[in-house]
Amino acid sequence: MTILRSSHRLPAATPERGIPDATVARLPVYLRALNALIEQGTGTCSSNDLAAQAGVNPAKLRKDLSHLGSYGTRGVGYDVEYLSYQIAREIGQTQDWDVVIVGVGNLGSALSAYQGFSTRGIRVAALVDTSPERIGTEISGITVSALQDLTAIVAEREIAIGIIATPGEAAQKVADALVEAGITSILNFAPALVQVPEGVDVRKVDLSIELQILAYHEQRKAGLDKVVNG
Amino acid sequence: MTILRSSHRLPAATPERGIPDATVARLPVYLRALNALIEQGTGTCSSNDLAAQAGVNPAKLRKDLSHLGSYGTRGVGYDVEYLSYQIAREIGQTQDWDVVIVGVGNLGSALSAYQGFSTRGIRVAALVDTSPERIGTEISGITVSALQDLTAIVAEREIAIGIIATPGEAAQKVADALVEAGITSILNFAPALVQVPEGVDVRKVDLSIELQILAYHEQRKAGLDKVVNG
DNA sequence: AAGAGTTTGTGAACGCGTTCTCAAAATCGA
DNA sequence: TCGATTTTGAGAACGCGTTCACAAACTCTT
């Protein structure tokens, strides 16, 4: 999970609010919690309520929200709809974001059909692959294009975000192609590091590593059992 | 991403090494980097080499490794095979870990076919679903079982790790079933928080949130462009 | 109007993780 | 053997993020 960001110093006109990365990562969680509250008809909630719903410490929630502004009322709490809108605006969810998925193997296909994206302002706009058997086929209602057409597709549909869902060996080549095509944010599911130029953000999701971390703790638990019980 | 750990104070026999969470999360990355070095025939490497391969700061790498012990030689570096083995042992990768996947929709199916698991000591041992149409079908060579049979399957195959790949609404029910069945580590792909008793570890991977974080930075870049260019 | 009760927003303390730095330990060449 | 060079391991400084704690601001009751 590597985030590269150019840290331009800006003129005073732009307040350079600089929301901490840790906070940014939690805002979508709060948004989801708020939507749950809206659905169950809640009009107002305290930081305690919302924190419980989001699974965080209330103080942390308030500190996070304080980075956006003062959207609560002391003694009352937060207006659920209002706060929801403010967070959505802050993280750019008042617009839809088109993404292109490169690699339509099992994982890429699953992602292209993922239900959770549409309600979060994410739209899978294009699928790309290198395999001749896959190019031209239709997956989740989208025709798979050739990697060569990436630049044209990205330009035409103004896509800013790309997803790498290829094997590890292809990841760097695909990342280069994405950057070349004008993509400036990449979500990388391939088990490999990718190098990108300054100004391009990369986040990495590594399925094996998540399980390996669990396995470590699991082994630790087993070891403790042996010490305690045996 | 919530990790609950019982913090037993142990007798001196077990040193209670307590490797920091941040380090644990990077050990699999180092392992992957080391395997890459092994494949290209490297016998020894410095912390600089390995750090470059893993994409981290050399000082961080050395600090991380120092938590495991002193496996390097000053003036020389690390023996690649030896260090690889030591890390593998530390994170429990000298044995295979069986996992059960609950929910064989698009994502669950993709995970069950994921190539990256086997080389990392992860074996998908069972698939479970609630949908009658899916139960009994074969996916990636594994017959899908009913959720009711979970306890029997977990017990029989001594599975410790479960993966939730269901819609958000089903997540808590599935988590309860997994805990009931004896699972003590859960990787949750469903877009929902799950509550588990003490002693059970849960890690969460949220695909939408990863993209929403990228969208935030993307929006920020677009905003800066406007300020700078026009 | 005033006091009791809530709840936010934030300064301050704290803790964890990262990075800097350098002594200690090894190799190598003369 | 000795000095030059390389590289690890770890102490110390630093910075970020979390949590505590409380004043400020609001509602409600009397």
PDB file of C-alpha atoms in Angstrom, chain A residues 1-3 5-6 8 10-11 13-14 16-19 21 24-29 31-32 52-56 88-95 97 99 106-107 109-111 113-117 120 122 160-163 184-187 189-193 195 199-222 224 227-228, chain B residues 1-6 8 10-11 14 16-19 21 24-29 31-32 52-56 88-95 97 99 106-107 109-111 113-117 120 122 160-163 184-187 189-193 195 199-222 224 227-228:
ATOM      1  CA  MET A   1       0.000   0.000   0.000  1.00  0.00           C
ATOM      2  CA  THR A   2       2.163   2.811  -1.242  1.00  0.00           C
ATOM      3  CA  ILE A   3       0.888   6.322  -1.682  1.00  0.00           C
ATOM      4  CA  ARG A   5       1.910  12.291  -3.517  1.00  0.00           C
ATOM      5  CA  SER A   6       3.544  15.387  -4.839  1.00  0.00           C
ATOM      6  CA  HIS A   8       3.409  21.095  -3.727  1.00  0.00           C
ATOM      7  CA  LEU A  10       0.452  26.152  -2.624  1.00  0.00           C
ATOM      8  CA  PRO A  11      -0.439  29.830  -2.443  1.00  0.00           C
ATOM      9  CA  ALA A  13      -5.719  30.859  -1.828  1.00  0.00           C
ATOM     10  CA  THR A  14      -5.970  27.076  -1.447  1.00  0.00           C
ATOM     11  CA  GLU A  16      -4.160  23.113   1.730  1.00  0.00           C
ATOM     12  CA  ARG A  17      -6.458  21.430   4.216  1.00  0.00           C
ATOM     13  CA  GLY A  18      -4.353  18.299   4.151  1.00  0.00           C
ATOM     14  CA  ILE A  19      -6.623  15.678   5.668  1.00  0.00           C
ATOM     15  CA  ASP A  21      -4.172   9.739   5.280  1.00  0.00           C
ATOM     16  CA  VAL A  24      -9.152   9.698   4.551  1.00  0.00           C
ATOM     17  CA  ALA A  25      -9.090   5.919   4.812  1.00  0.00           C
ATOM     18  CA  ARG A  26     -11.884   6.034   7.403  1.00  0.00           C
ATOM     19  CA  LEU A  27     -14.186   8.548   5.745  1.00  0.00           C
ATOM     20  CA  PRO A  28     -15.733   5.916   3.453  1.00  0.00           C
ATOM     21  CA  VAL A  29     -16.418   3.813   6.545  1.00  0.00           C
ATOM     22  CA  LEU A  31     -20.168   7.273   4.980  1.00  0.00           C
ATOM     23  CA  ARG A  32     -21.318   3.671   4.940  1.00  0.00           C
ATOM     24  CA  ALA A  52     -20.381   2.406  17.339  1.00  0.00           C
ATOM     25  CA  GLN A  53     -21.914   1.934  13.904  1.00  0.00           C
ATOM     26  CA  ALA A  54     -18.529   2.470  12.229  1.00  0.00           C
ATOM     27  CA  GLY A  55     -16.567   0.433  14.743  1.00  0.00           C
ATOM     28  CA  VAL A  56     -14.194   3.164  15.931  1.00  0.00           C
ATOM     29  CA  ALA A  88     -19.474  12.446   0.223  1.00  0.00           C
ATOM     30  CA  ARG A  89     -18.471  15.816  -1.188  1.00  0.00           C
ATOM     31  CA  GLU A  90     -15.104  15.722   0.559  1.00  0.00           C
ATOM     32  CA  ILE A  91     -14.146  12.319  -0.816  1.00  0.00           C
ATOM     33  CA  GLY A  92     -15.523  13.059  -4.255  1.00  0.00           C
ATOM     34  CA  GLN A  93     -18.527  10.803  -4.107  1.00  0.00           C
ATOM     35  CA  THR A  94     -20.945  13.345  -5.470  1.00  0.00           C
ATOM     36  CA  GLN A  95     -19.689  12.288  -8.873  1.00  0.00           C
ATOM     37  CA  TRP A  97     -15.726   7.568 -11.023  1.00  0.00           C
ATOM     38  CA  VAL A  99     -12.451   2.725 -13.691  1.00  0.00           C
ATOM     39  CA  ASN A 106     -11.130 -14.930 -12.328  1.00  0.00           C
ATOM     40  CA  LEU A 107     -10.405 -11.924 -10.153  1.00  0.00           C
ATOM     41  CA  SER A 109     -14.189 -10.871 -13.852  1.00  0.00           C
ATOM     42  CA  ALA A 110     -15.349 -10.944 -10.251  1.00  0.00           C
ATOM     43  CA  LEU A 111     -14.446  -7.302  -9.795  1.00  0.00           C
ATOM     44  CA  ALA A 113     -19.423  -7.901 -11.540  1.00  0.00           C
ATOM     45  CA  TYR A 114     -18.935  -6.628  -7.988  1.00  0.00           C
ATOM     46  CA  GLN A 115     -22.202  -5.226  -6.670  1.00  0.00           C
ATOM     47  CA  GLY A 116     -20.608  -3.049  -4.045  1.00  0.00           C
ATOM     48  CA  PHE A 117     -19.082  -0.564  -6.466  1.00  0.00           C
ATOM     49  CA  ARG A 120     -20.172   3.873  -3.822  1.00  0.00           C
ATOM     50  CA  ILE A 122     -17.549   3.510  -8.744  1.00  0.00           C
ATOM     51  CA  ALA A 160      -8.528   8.321 -14.101  1.00  0.00           C
ATOM     52  CA  ILE A 161      -8.430   5.088 -12.111  1.00  0.00           C
ATOM     53  CA  GLY A 162      -7.108   1.713 -13.228  1.00  0.00           C
ATOM     54  CA  ILE A 163      -7.200  -1.700 -11.579  1.00  0.00           C
ATOM     55  CA  THR A 184      -3.111   8.654 -12.383  1.00  0.00           C
ATOM     56  CA  SER A 185      -4.461   6.260  -9.744  1.00  0.00           C
ATOM     57  CA  ILE A 186      -3.893   2.516  -9.657  1.00  0.00           C
ATOM     58  CA  LEU A 187      -5.312  -0.225  -7.463  1.00  0.00           C
ATOM     59  CA  PHE A 189      -4.201  -6.681  -6.952  1.00  0.00           C
ATOM     60  CA  ALA A 190      -1.206  -8.393  -8.526  1.00  0.00           C
ATOM     61  CA  PRO A 191       1.296  -9.873  -6.076  1.00  0.00           C
ATOM     62  CA  ALA A 192       4.107  -7.603  -7.237  1.00  0.00           C
ATOM     63  CA  LEU A 193       5.474  -4.139  -6.607  1.00  0.00           C
ATOM     64  CA  GLN A 195       7.069   1.432  -9.994  1.00  0.00           C
ATOM     65  CA  GLY A 199       2.113  12.093  -9.291  1.00  0.00           C
ATOM     66  CA  VAL A 200       0.600   8.642  -9.767  1.00  0.00           C
ATOM     67  CA  ASP A 201      -0.979   7.034  -6.694  1.00  0.00           C
ATOM     68  CA  VAL A 202      -0.776   3.297  -6.185  1.00  0.00           C
ATOM     69  CA  ARG A 203      -2.611   1.265  -3.583  1.00  0.00           C
ATOM     70  CA  LYS A 204      -1.909  -2.417  -3.213  1.00  0.00           C
ATOM     71  CA  VAL A 205      -4.255  -5.177  -2.097  1.00  0.00           C
ATOM     72  CA  ASP A 206      -2.491  -8.465  -1.582  1.00  0.00           C
ATOM     73  CA  LEU A 207      -4.804 -11.359  -0.891  1.00  0.00           C
ATOM     74  CA  SER A 208      -2.099 -13.833   0.093  1.00  0.00           C
ATOM     75  CA  ILE A 209      -0.474 -11.428   2.502  1.00  0.00           C
ATOM     76  CA  GLU A 210      -3.732 -10.801   4.351  1.00  0.00           C
ATOM     77  CA  LEU A 211      -4.038 -14.529   4.933  1.00  0.00           C
ATOM     78  CA  GLN A 212      -0.393 -14.887   5.850  1.00  0.00           C
ATOM     79  CA  ILE A 213      -0.828 -12.238   8.542  1.00  0.00           C
ATOM     80  CA  LEU A 214      -3.766 -14.180   9.946  1.00  0.00           C
ATOM     81  CA  ALA A 215      -1.704 -17.363   9.790  1.00  0.00           C
ATOM     82  CA  TYR A 216       1.029 -15.720  11.837  1.00  0.00           C
ATOM     83  CA  HIS A 217      -1.394 -14.835  14.617  1.00  0.00           C
ATOM     84  CA  GLU A 218      -2.983 -18.246  14.327  1.00  0.00           C
ATOM     85  CA  GLN A 219       0.379 -19.944  14.793  1.00  0.00           C
ATOM     86  CA  ARG A 220       1.044 -17.683  17.743  1.00  0.00           C
ATOM     87  CA  LYS A 221      -2.247 -18.699  19.358  1.00  0.00           C
ATOM     88  CA  ALA A 222      -1.427 -22.363  18.824  1.00  0.00           C
ATOM     89  CA  LEU A 224       0.456 -20.172  23.442  1.00  0.00           C
ATOM     90  CA  VAL A 227       2.609 -23.396  26.644  1.00  0.00           C
ATOM     91  CA  VAL A 228      -0.538 -22.853  28.691  1.00  0.00           C
TER      92      VAL A 228
ATOM     93  CA  MET B   1      -8.844  -4.145  10.062  1.00  0.00           C
ATOM     94  CA  THR B   2      -9.265  -5.118  13.685  1.00  0.00           C
ATOM     95  CA  ILE B   3      -6.829  -7.370  15.425  1.00  0.00           C
ATOM     96  CA  LEU B   4      -7.776  -8.637  18.833  1.00  0.00           C
ATOM     97  CA  ARG B   5      -5.098 -10.401  20.728  1.00  0.00           C
ATOM     98  CA  SER B   6      -5.079 -11.764  24.218  1.00  0.00           C
ATOM     99  CA  HIS B   8      -1.113 -13.061  28.273  1.00  0.00           C
ATOM    100  CA  LEU B  10       3.985 -15.556  29.878  1.00  0.00           C
ATOM    101  CA  PRO B  11       6.661 -17.254  31.948  1.00  0.00           C
ATOM    102  CA  THR B  14       8.519 -18.164  26.146  1.00  0.00           C
ATOM    103  CA  GLU B  16       7.022 -13.213  24.379  1.00  0.00           C
ATOM    104  CA  ARG B  17       8.882 -11.752  21.444  1.00  0.00           C
ATOM    105  CA  GLY B  18       5.939  -9.593  20.480  1.00  0.00           C
ATOM    106  CA  ILE B  19       6.766  -8.634  16.904  1.00  0.00           C
ATOM    107  CA  ASP B  21       1.989  -5.559  13.891  1.00  0.00           C
ATOM    108  CA  VAL B  24       4.335  -8.732  10.780  1.00  0.00           C
ATOM    109  CA  ALA B  25       2.487  -7.175   7.872  1.00  0.00           C
ATOM    110  CA  ARG B  26       5.762  -6.671   6.011  1.00  0.00           C
ATOM    111  CA  LEU B  27       7.364 -10.051   6.636  1.00  0.00           C
ATOM    112  CA  PRO B  28       5.422 -11.712   3.801  1.00  0.00           C
ATOM    113  CA  VAL B  29       6.643  -8.937   1.510  1.00  0.00           C
ATOM    114  CA  LEU B  31       9.630 -13.339   1.945  1.00  0.00           C
ATOM    115  CA  ARG B  32       8.376 -12.699  -1.548  1.00  0.00           C
ATOM    116  CA  ALA B  52      14.982  -2.178  -2.877  1.00  0.00           C
ATOM    117  CA  GLN B  53      13.444  -5.472  -3.957  1.00  0.00           C
ATOM    118  CA  ALA B  54      10.742  -5.177  -1.293  1.00  0.00           C
ATOM    119  CA  GLY B  55      10.117  -1.492  -1.812  1.00  0.00           C
ATOM    120  CA  VAL B  56      10.941  -0.278   1.684  1.00  0.00           C
ATOM    121  CA  ALA B  88       8.961 -18.467   6.757  1.00  0.00           C
ATOM    122  CA  ARG B  89       9.258 -20.221  10.081  1.00  0.00           C
ATOM    123  CA  GLU B  90       8.387 -17.074  11.998  1.00  0.00           C
ATOM    124  CA  ILE B  91       5.176 -16.431  10.070  1.00  0.00           C
ATOM    125  CA  GLY B  92       4.181 -20.063  10.033  1.00  0.00           C
ATOM    126  CA  GLN B  93       4.810 -20.757   6.401  1.00  0.00           C
ATOM    127  CA  THR B  94       6.669 -23.981   6.960  1.00  0.00           C
ATOM    128  CA  GLN B  95       3.257 -25.585   7.192  1.00  0.00           C
ATOM    129  CA  TRP B  97      -2.869 -23.493   6.189  1.00  0.00           C
ATOM    130  CA  VAL B  99      -8.964 -22.115   4.716  1.00  0.00           C
ATOM    131  CA  ASN B 106     -18.148 -14.097  -8.212  1.00  0.00           C
ATOM    132  CA  LEU B 107     -15.614 -13.099  -5.591  1.00  0.00           C
ATOM    133  CA  SER B 109     -15.229 -18.327  -6.890  1.00  0.00           C
ATOM    134  CA  ALA B 110     -12.345 -16.124  -7.961  1.00  0.00           C
ATOM    135  CA  LEU B 111     -10.659 -16.600  -4.594  1.00  0.00           C
ATOM    136  CA  ALA B 113      -9.229 -20.344  -8.080  1.00  0.00           C
ATOM    137  CA  TYR B 114      -6.601 -17.800  -7.039  1.00  0.00           C
ATOM    138  CA  GLN B 115      -3.175 -19.007  -8.123  1.00  0.00           C
ATOM    139  CA  GLY B 116      -1.268 -16.905  -5.634  1.00  0.00           C
ATOM    140  CA  PHE B 117      -2.353 -18.863  -2.561  1.00  0.00           C
ATOM    141  CA  ARG B 120       2.273 -18.959  -0.009  1.00  0.00           C
ATOM    142  CA  ILE B 122      -2.518 -21.255   1.726  1.00  0.00           C
ATOM    143  CA  ALA B 160      -8.516 -22.354  11.535  1.00  0.00           C
ATOM    144  CA  ILE B 161      -9.013 -19.614   8.945  1.00  0.00           C
ATOM    145  CA  GLY B 162     -12.259 -18.583   7.261  1.00  0.00           C
ATOM    146  CA  ILE B 163     -12.951 -16.154   4.432  1.00  0.00           C
ATOM    147  CA  THR B 184     -10.345 -18.290  15.083  1.00  0.00           C
ATOM    148  CA  SER B 185      -9.168 -16.112  12.181  1.00  0.00           C
ATOM    149  CA  ILE B 186     -11.408 -14.417   9.639  1.00  0.00           C
ATOM    150  CA  LEU B 187     -10.662 -12.509   6.459  1.00  0.00           C
ATOM    151  CA  PHE B 189     -14.372  -9.241   2.130  1.00  0.00           C
ATOM    152  CA  ALA B 190     -17.977  -8.276   2.803  1.00  0.00           C
ATOM    153  CA  PRO B 191     -18.636  -4.538   3.056  1.00  0.00           C
ATOM    154  CA  ALA B 192     -19.779  -4.751   6.668  1.00  0.00           C
ATOM    155  CA  LEU B 193     -18.325  -4.775  10.152  1.00  0.00           C
ATOM    156  CA  GLN B 195     -18.442  -8.523  15.722  1.00  0.00           C
ATOM    157  CA  GLY B 199      -9.565 -14.367  20.805  1.00  0.00           C
ATOM    158  CA  VAL B 200     -10.829 -14.311  17.221  1.00  0.00           C
ATOM    159  CA  ASP B 201      -8.835 -12.208  14.748  1.00  0.00           C
ATOM    160  CA  VAL B 202     -10.585 -10.374  11.949  1.00  0.00           C
ATOM    161  CA  ARG B 203      -8.991  -8.612   9.024  1.00  0.00           C
ATOM    162  CA  LYS B 204     -11.078  -6.661   6.582  1.00  0.00           C
ATOM    163  CA  VAL B 205     -10.497  -6.051   2.890  1.00  0.00           C
ATOM    164  CA  ASP B 206     -12.915  -3.557   1.425  1.00  0.00           C
ATOM    165  CA  LEU B 207     -12.666  -3.216  -2.330  1.00  0.00           C
ATOM    166  CA  SER B 208     -14.911  -0.163  -2.618  1.00  0.00           C
ATOM    167  CA  ILE B 209     -13.052   1.706   0.079  1.00  0.00           C
ATOM    168  CA  GLU B 210      -9.711   1.202  -1.625  1.00  0.00           C
ATOM    169  CA  LEU B 211     -11.121   2.804  -4.754  1.00  0.00           C
ATOM    170  CA  GLN B 212     -12.815   5.568  -2.793  1.00  0.00           C
ATOM    171  CA  ILE B 213      -9.476   6.481  -1.227  1.00  0.00           C
ATOM    172  CA  LEU B 214      -7.940   6.693  -4.681  1.00  0.00           C
ATOM    173  CA  ALA B 215     -10.900   8.784  -5.844  1.00  0.00           C
ATOM    174  CA  TYR B 216     -10.279  11.232  -3.008  1.00  0.00           C
ATOM    175  CA  HIS B 217      -6.688  11.790  -4.051  1.00  0.00           C
ATOM    176  CA  GLU B 218      -7.775  11.949  -7.664  1.00  0.00           C
ATOM    177  CA  GLN B 219     -10.279  14.663  -6.892  1.00  0.00           C
ATOM    178  CA  ARG B 220      -7.606  16.492  -4.949  1.00  0.00           C
ATOM    179  CA  LYS B 221      -5.265  16.373  -7.930  1.00  0.00           C
ATOM    180  CA  ALA B 222      -8.004  17.685 -10.203  1.00  0.00           C
ATOM    181  CA  LEU B 224      -5.006  21.464  -7.673  1.00  0.00           C
ATOM    182  CA  VAL B 227      -5.883  26.214  -9.060  1.00  0.00           C
ATOM    183  CA  VAL B 228      -2.514  25.920 -10.775  1.00  0.00           C
TER     184      VAL B 228
END
